[in-house]
Amino acid sequence: PQPSPQPPQSNYAALATLGPQLEAVAGSQRFTATVVASAAAATLLSLALNGGRRSLGASGAVFGVAGALWRYHGEHAALLPPEGEAALRGAAQRAAWGAGWYHLMLWSRLDVSAHVGGALGGWAAAAAWGPTYTLEGGGGGLLGFLWGAGGGRAAQFRDRPRLRRWADAAPRAALPVPGLGPGYSLPAETAAARVKGVAGRR
């Protein structure tokens, strides 16, 4: 049986909430691959640490999606305006505290190893195949801002994951930032102004 006190429907509801957020930033193919990798990592760690006992549930995949979103937001937080970055870090801290208290209060009734395995699997999957966006253009790109190079290209985001075959070939004029609310997006020109401002203070 599932060790969690929550019914499987709760896991599916959480996945229905977080899943579209990850799919919006990663695309359907990478979203599916991340869920599969997270579920596999959760199952393997659960079996390894629970004496081979099996459990039923989608909690590992849920935490995998959360881990992938955590990595995505952390990777791009520095491009946000200062108030946006502060709000995102505040949301991350609240989520971490909530997850910590949840596991502390219900530790003996949860498959914690599956949750940890899923979160690590999701984070590692996102680190491998992204998305990992870099800012290009807007005055010569990031190096142009740092070195004072000129240029007239419009700023845009390009996907540059470690495994390049997974990259989104099309550039983006704005990045979705679901951690700051539905529909929130970061325009490339806003990110370019932030990078240029940081470089100018050095």
Backbone as numpy.savetxt, mean C-alpha at the origin, in Angstrom:
# Nx Ny Nz CAx CAy CAz Cx Cy Cz
-11.90 -25.29 12.37 -12.73 -24.09 12.37 -11.87 -22.84 12.37
-12.46 -21.77 11.98 -11.75 -20.49 11.97 -11.53 -20.04 13.41
-10.27 -19.71 13.81 -10.02 -19.33 15.19 -10.52 -17.95 15.54
-10.78 -17.12 14.56 -11.22 -15.76 14.85 -12.64 -15.76 15.40
-12.96 -14.83 16.37 -14.32 -14.73 16.88 -15.27 -14.12 15.88
-14.75 -13.55 14.81 -15.60 -12.95 13.81 -15.96 -13.96 12.73
-17.16 -13.92 12.19 -17.54 -14.83 11.12 -16.79 -14.49 9.85
-16.69 -15.45 8.91 -15.99 -15.16 7.65 -16.55 -13.96 6.92
-17.85 -13.68 7.09 -18.44 -12.54 6.40 -17.74 -11.23 6.77
-17.22 -11.14 8.01 -16.52 -9.92 8.42 -15.24 -9.73 7.62
-14.54 -10.85 7.38 -13.33 -10.77 6.56 -13.66 -10.34 5.14
-14.72 -10.89 4.61 -15.09 -10.54 3.24 -15.53 -9.08 3.14
-16.20 -8.60 4.20 -16.59 -7.19 4.21 -15.37 -6.28 4.24
-14.37 -6.67 5.05 -13.13 -5.89 5.11 -12.41 -5.92 3.77
-12.40 -7.09 3.14 -11.76 -7.20 1.83 -12.50 -6.38 0.79
-13.83 -6.32 0.91 -14.62 -5.52 -0.02 -14.36 -4.03 0.17
-13.95 -3.64 1.37 -13.64 -2.23 1.63 -12.23 -1.87 1.16
-11.25 -2.71 1.52 -9.86 -2.41 1.20 -9.49 -2.81 -0.23
-10.12 -3.87 -0.72 -9.77 -4.38 -2.05 -9.88 -3.35 -3.16
-11.00 -2.65 -3.27 -11.12 -1.65 -4.34 -10.08 -0.54 -4.23
-9.64 -0.23 -3.01 -8.60 0.79 -2.85 -7.29 0.33 -3.48
-6.91 -0.92 -3.21 -5.68 -1.44 -3.79 -5.81 -1.62 -5.30
-6.96 -2.11 -5.74 -7.15 -2.32 -7.17 -7.09 -1.00 -7.93
-7.54 0.09 -7.31 -7.52 1.39 -7.96 -6.10 1.88 -8.20
-5.18 1.53 -7.31 -3.80 2.01 -7.46 -2.90 1.00 -8.16
-3.25 -0.29 -8.08 -2.37 -1.32 -8.62 -2.89 -1.96 -9.90
-4.18 -1.86 -10.17 -4.75 -2.54 -11.32 -5.19 -3.95 -10.96
-6.04 -4.52 -11.78 -6.65 -5.82 -11.47 -5.63 -6.95 -11.40
-4.67 -6.96 -12.32 -3.71 -8.05 -12.36 -2.84 -8.08 -11.11
-2.30 -6.94 -10.73 -1.44 -6.90 -9.54 -2.26 -7.08 -8.27
-3.49 -6.59 -8.27 -4.35 -6.81 -7.11 -4.57 -8.30 -6.88
-4.91 -9.02 -7.94 -5.15 -10.46 -7.83 -3.89 -11.18 -7.37
-2.75 -10.83 -7.96 -1.49 -11.47 -7.59 -1.14 -11.20 -6.13
-1.42 -10.00 -5.66 -1.13 -9.66 -4.27 -2.01 -10.44 -3.31
-3.28 -10.58 -3.63 -4.19 -11.35 -2.78 -3.74 -12.81 -2.71
-3.39 -13.38 -3.85 -2.95 -14.78 -3.88 -1.65 -14.95 -3.08
-0.69 -14.05 -3.29 0.58 -14.14 -2.57 0.37 -13.97 -1.07
-0.51 -13.06 -0.68 -0.79 -12.83 0.74 -1.43 -14.05 1.38
-2.41 -14.63 0.69 -3.08 -15.82 1.22 -2.10 -16.97 1.37
-1.20 -17.13 0.39 -0.20 -18.20 0.46 0.75 -17.98 1.63
1.23 -16.74 1.79 2.14 -16.44 2.89 1.46 -16.64 4.24
0.20 -16.23 4.33 -0.55 -16.40 5.58 -0.71 -17.88 5.92
-1.05 -18.68 4.92 -1.25 -20.11 5.15 0.05 -20.78 5.57
1.14 -20.47 4.89 2.43 -21.10 5.20 2.90 -20.75 6.61
2.80 -19.47 6.99 3.25 -19.09 8.32 2.34 -19.66 9.39
1.05 -19.71 9.12 0.11 -20.29 10.08 0.40 -21.77 10.30
0.62 -22.51 9.22 0.94 -23.93 9.34 2.25 -24.13 10.08
3.24 -23.27 9.80 4.55 -23.42 10.41 4.52 -23.15 11.92
3.73 -22.18 12.34 3.74 -21.76 13.74 2.62 -22.36 14.57
1.68 -23.03 13.93 0.55 -23.62 14.66 0.56 -25.14 14.62
1.72 -25.71 14.44 1.84 -27.16 14.49 1.12 -27.88 13.37
0.96 -27.24 12.25 0.30 -27.87 11.11 -1.20 -27.82 11.15
-1.78 -27.18 12.18 -3.24 -27.06 12.24 -3.72 -26.07 11.20
-4.77 -26.44 10.51 -5.32 -25.58 9.47 -6.45 -24.72 10.04
-6.61 -23.53 9.46 -7.71 -22.66 9.85 -8.40 -22.16 8.59
-9.65 -21.78 8.76 -10.45 -21.33 7.63 -10.74 -19.85 7.77
-10.55 -19.11 6.69 -10.86 -17.69 6.74 -10.06 -16.91 5.71
-10.48 -15.69 5.49 -9.81 -14.83 4.52 -9.00 -13.74 5.20
-8.74 -13.90 6.51 -8.06 -12.83 7.24 -6.66 -12.59 6.72
-5.96 -13.64 6.30 -4.61 -13.46 5.76 -4.61 -12.58 4.53
-5.57 -12.80 3.64 -5.67 -11.98 2.43 -6.03 -10.54 2.78
-6.91 -10.36 3.78 -7.28 -9.01 4.20 -6.06 -8.25 4.70
-5.27 -8.89 5.56 -4.07 -8.23 6.07 -3.03 -8.05 4.97
-3.03 -8.93 3.98 -2.13 -8.75 2.84 -2.47 -7.51 2.04
-3.75 -7.30 1.80 -4.17 -6.09 1.09 -3.81 -4.85 1.92
-4.03 -4.94 3.24 -3.66 -3.82 4.11 -2.16 -3.56 4.07
-1.37 -4.64 4.08 0.09 -4.47 4.01 0.54 -3.84 2.71
-0.09 -4.23 1.60 0.25 -3.64 0.30 -0.12 -2.16 0.26
-1.28 -1.81 0.81 -1.68 -0.41 0.85 -0.75 0.40 1.76
-0.34 -0.19 2.86 0.59 0.48 3.78 1.88 0.81 3.04
2.39 -0.15 2.30 3.63 0.07 1.57 3.44 1.13 0.49
2.33 1.08 -0.23 2.06 2.06 -1.28 2.03 3.48 -0.72
1.31 3.67 0.37 1.21 5.00 0.96 2.56 5.46 1.50
3.30 4.57 2.15 4.60 4.94 2.67 5.58 5.32 1.58
5.49 4.64 0.46 6.40 4.89 -0.66 6.20 6.28 -1.25
4.98 6.78 -1.23 4.67 8.03 -1.92 4.30 9.18 -0.99
4.37 8.96 0.32 3.93 9.99 1.27 4.73 11.28 1.15
6.03 11.18 0.84 6.88 12.36 0.79 6.52 13.30 -0.36
5.74 12.82 -1.33 5.33 13.66 -2.45 4.10 14.51 -2.12
3.43 14.19 -1.03 2.23 14.92 -0.65 2.58 16.29 -0.08
1.65 17.24 -0.16 1.84 18.49 0.57 2.01 18.20 2.06
2.68 19.06 2.81 2.95 18.78 4.23 1.70 18.39 5.02
0.59 19.10 4.79 -0.62 18.77 5.55 -1.18 17.41 5.16
-1.04 17.04 3.88 -1.48 15.73 3.44 -0.62 14.62 4.00
0.69 14.85 4.03 1.60 13.85 4.60 1.32 13.65 6.08
1.09 14.75 6.80 0.79 14.65 8.23 -0.52 13.91 8.46
-1.53 14.19 7.64 -2.82 13.50 7.78 -2.68 12.02 7.50
-1.87 11.67 6.49 -1.68 10.27 6.15 -0.95 9.53 7.26
0.06 10.16 7.82 0.79 9.51 8.91 -0.10 9.37 10.15
-0.95 10.34 10.38 -1.89 10.22 11.49 -2.85 9.07 11.30
-3.36 8.91 10.07 -4.25 7.80 9.77 -3.54 6.47 9.94
-2.27 6.40 9.52 -1.50 5.17 9.67 -1.28 4.83 11.14
-1.00 5.82 11.95 -0.81 5.58 13.38 -2.09 5.09 14.04
-3.22 5.68 13.66 -4.49 5.22 14.23 -4.80 3.79 13.82
-4.51 3.46 12.56 -4.74 2.09 12.10 -3.83 1.11 12.84
-2.58 1.50 13.06 -1.64 0.63 13.76 -2.07 0.41 15.21
-2.50 1.48 15.88 -2.99 1.34 17.24 -4.23 0.46 17.30
-5.15 0.67 16.37 -6.36 -0.15 16.34 -6.06 -1.61 16.14
-5.17 -1.91 15.20 -4.80 -3.31 14.95 -4.08 -3.90 16.15
-3.23 -3.10 16.79 -2.51 -3.58 17.96 -3.44 -3.93 19.11
-4.37 -3.03 19.42 -5.32 -3.30 20.50 -6.23 -4.48 20.16
-6.64 -4.58 18.93 -7.50 -5.69 18.50 -6.81 -7.03 18.76
-5.54 -7.12 18.38 -4.83 -8.37 18.58 -4.49 -8.60 20.05
-4.20 -7.54 20.77 -3.89 -7.69 22.19 -5.09 -8.21 22.96
-6.28 -7.69 22.67 -7.48 -8.08 23.40 -7.96 -9.47 23.03
-7.73 -9.88 21.79 -8.28 -11.16 21.30 -7.19 -12.14 20.89
-6.01 -11.98 21.44 -4.84 -12.74 20.99 -5.11 -14.24 20.93
-5.67 -14.80 21.99 -5.83 -16.25 22.06 -6.90 -16.78 21.11
-7.72 -15.91 20.56 -8.81 -16.34 19.69 -8.55 -16.03 18.22
-7.38 -15.48 17.93 -7.05 -15.11 16.56 -5.91 -15.97 16.03
-5.88 -16.16 14.74 -4.74 -16.79 14.09 -3.76 -15.67 13.74
-3.02 -15.24 14.76 -2.14 -14.08 14.60 -1.06 -14.36 13.57
-0.57 -15.58 13.53 0.48 -15.91 12.56 -0.01 -15.73 11.13
-1.28 -16.05 10.87 -1.83 -15.84 9.53 -1.92 -14.36 9.21
-2.29 -13.56 10.21 -2.37 -12.12 10.00 -1.00 -11.54 9.69
0.01 -11.96 10.47 1.37 -11.46 10.24 1.89 -11.93 8.89
1.67 -13.21 8.59 2.12 -13.73 7.29 1.46 -13.02 6.13
0.16 -12.77 6.25 -0.54 -12.07 5.18 -0.04 -10.65 4.99
0.15 -9.93 6.11 0.63 -8.55 6.02 2.02 -8.48 5.41
2.91 -9.38 5.85 4.26 -9.39 5.29 4.24 -9.80 3.82
3.39 -10.76 3.49 3.28 -11.18 2.09 2.77 -10.07 1.20
1.77 -9.32 1.67 1.25 -8.21 0.89 2.26 -7.10 0.72
2.99 -6.79 1.80 4.01 -5.75 1.72 5.11 -6.17 0.74
5.57 -7.43 0.85 6.64 -7.90 -0.04 6.18 -7.94 -1.49
4.94 -8.34 -1.72 4.42 -8.37 -3.08 4.38 -6.96 -3.68
3.92 -6.00 -2.89 3.88 -4.62 -3.38 5.28 -4.07 -3.62
6.24 -4.49 -2.79 7.62 -4.06 -3.00 8.20 -4.65 -4.28
7.74 -5.85 -4.64 8.28 -6.52 -5.83 7.66 -6.00 -7.12
6.33 -5.95 -7.16 5.69 -5.57 -8.43 4.88 -4.28 -8.37
5.02 -3.58 -7.28 4.48 -2.22 -7.23 2.99 -2.16 -6.93
2.45 -0.98 -7.24 3.06 0.11 -8.00 4.05 0.94 -7.19
5.09 1.39 -7.88 6.09 2.29 -7.31 6.28 3.43 -8.30
5.66 4.55 -8.00 5.67 5.67 -8.94 6.80 6.64 -8.64
7.43 7.13 -9.71 8.42 8.18 -9.61 7.90 9.41 -10.35
8.31 10.55 -9.88 7.89 11.81 -10.49 8.87 12.18 -11.59
8.34 12.47 -12.77 9.18 12.85 -13.90 8.63 14.13 -14.53
9.52 14.88 -15.19 9.11 16.12 -15.83 8.95 17.24 -14.83
8.22 18.27 -15.23 7.99 19.40 -14.34 9.25 20.18 -14.03
10.13 20.31 -15.04 11.37 21.05 -14.81 12.57 20.14 -14.78
12.48 19.02 -15.53 13.64 18.15 -15.64 13.61 16.97 -14.72
12.46 16.71 -14.06 12.37 15.55 -13.21 13.00 15.81 -11.85
13.10 14.76 -11.04 13.60 14.90 -9.68 15.04 15.38 -9.66
15.88 14.82 -10.53 17.27 15.26 -10.56 17.36 16.71 -11.01
16.46 17.10 -11.90 16.44 18.49 -12.33 16.13 19.43 -11.19
15.23 19.03 -10.32 14.92 19.87 -9.17 16.13 19.98 -8.24
16.81 18.85 -8.04 17.93 18.85 -7.11 19.13 19.61 -7.66
19.32 19.57 -8.96 20.50 20.19 -9.56 20.19 21.51 -10.25
18.92 21.92 -10.22 18.57 23.19 -10.83 18.47 23.13 -12.34
18.26 21.94 -12.90 18.18 21.82 -14.35 16.86 22.40 -14.83
16.86 22.91 -16.04 15.63 23.43 -16.61 14.88 22.36 -17.35
13.82 22.77 -17.99 13.04 21.82 -18.76 11.60 22.24 -18.76
10.89 21.87 -19.81 9.51 22.31 -19.91 8.51 21.19 -19.94
8.93 19.95 -19.67 7.99 18.84 -19.70 7.00 18.95 -18.55
5.76 18.60 -18.83 4.76 18.58 -17.76 5.08 17.45 -16.80
4.85 17.69 -15.53 5.10 16.66 -14.52 4.13 15.51 -14.70
4.61 14.30 -14.46 3.78 13.10 -14.53 4.42 12.01 -13.68
3.62 11.02 -13.35 4.11 9.88 -12.58 4.33 8.69 -13.52
5.46 8.00 -13.32 5.76 6.79 -14.06 5.94 5.64 -13.07
5.38 4.50 -13.42 5.46 3.32 -12.57 6.79 2.62 -12.80
7.60 2.46 -11.73 8.93 1.85 -11.83 9.11 0.78 -10.76
8.35 -0.31 -10.81 8.52 -1.36 -9.81 9.82 -2.13 -10.03
10.22 -2.91 -9.04 11.43 -3.73 -9.19 11.27 -4.73 -10.32
10.12 -5.36 -10.40 9.83 -6.29 -11.50 9.13 -5.50 -12.60
9.90 -5.05 -13.58 9.40 -4.09 -14.56 8.28 -4.64 -15.44
8.18 -5.95 -15.56 7.13 -6.50 -16.41 5.74 -6.20 -15.85
5.66 -5.85 -14.58 4.38 -5.54 -13.95 4.04 -4.05 -14.05
4.94 -3.25 -14.58 4.75 -1.80 -14.57 3.56 -1.40 -15.43
2.87 -0.36 -14.98 1.82 0.26 -15.77 2.50 1.14 -16.81
2.31 0.82 -18.08 3.03 1.54 -19.14 2.57 2.98 -19.30
1.33 3.25 -18.97 0.79 4.60 -19.17 1.17 5.51 -18.01
1.63 6.73 -18.30 1.92 7.68 -17.22 0.63 8.16 -16.58
0.74 8.67 -15.37 -0.41 9.22 -14.66 -0.19 10.69 -14.39
-1.24 11.46 -14.57 -1.19 12.88 -14.22 -1.49 13.09 -12.74
-2.06 12.08 -12.08 -2.38 12.17 -10.66 -2.37 10.78 -10.07
-2.03 10.69 -8.79 -2.02 9.42 -8.08 -3.18 9.37 -7.09
-3.94 8.28 -7.07 -4.94 8.13 -6.02 -4.27 7.89 -4.67
-4.81 8.50 -3.63 -4.29 8.31 -2.27 -5.48 7.92 -1.40
-5.89 6.65 -1.44 -7.11 6.24 -0.73 -7.03 6.42 0.77
-5.82 6.46 1.32 -5.68 6.65 2.76 -6.17 8.00 3.24
-6.32 8.95 2.32 -6.82 10.28 2.67 -8.29 10.46 2.31
-8.94 9.37 1.94 -10.36 9.44 1.67 -10.70 9.07 0.24
-11.93 8.62 0.02 -12.36 8.24 -1.33 -12.25 9.41 -2.30
-11.69 9.13 -3.45 -11.59 10.15 -4.47 -10.42 11.10 -4.33
-9.63 10.99 -3.24 -8.49 11.89 -3.10 -7.39 11.47 -4.06
-6.84 12.44 -4.77 -5.72 12.16 -5.68 -4.70 13.27 -5.57
-3.46 12.92 -5.87 -2.34 13.86 -5.81 -1.94 14.23 -7.23
-2.18 15.47 -7.67 -1.75 15.87 -9.01 -0.23 15.89 -9.10
0.29 15.51 -10.26 1.74 15.49 -10.45 2.35 16.88 -10.27
1.64 17.90 -10.71 2.17 19.26 -10.57 2.29 19.66 -9.10
1.35 19.20 -8.26 1.43 19.48 -6.83 2.64 18.78 -6.22
2.86 17.51 -6.62 4.02 16.78 -6.13 5.31 17.44 -6.59
5.32 17.94 -7.84 6.51 18.61 -8.36 6.83 19.86 -7.56
5.81 20.61 -7.20 6.02 21.81 -6.39 6.57 21.46 -5.02
6.09 20.34 -4.44 6.59 19.91 -3.13 8.06 19.54 -3.23
8.43 18.75 -4.24 9.82 18.33 -4.40 10.72 19.54 -4.64
10.25 20.46 -5.47 11.04 21.65 -5.77 11.22 22.51 -4.53
10.18 22.61 -3.71 10.28 23.38 -2.48 11.26 22.77 -1.49
11.23 21.44 -1.37 12.17 20.75 -0.48 13.59 20.95 -0.96
13.81 20.82 -2.28 15.15 20.99 -2.83 15.64 22.42 -2.64
14.73 23.39 -2.74 15.13 24.79 -2.59 15.56 25.15 -1.19
15.11 24.36 -0.18 15.48 24.65 1.20 16.79 24.00 1.59
17.37 23.19 0.70 18.62 22.51 1.03 19.82 23.43 0.81
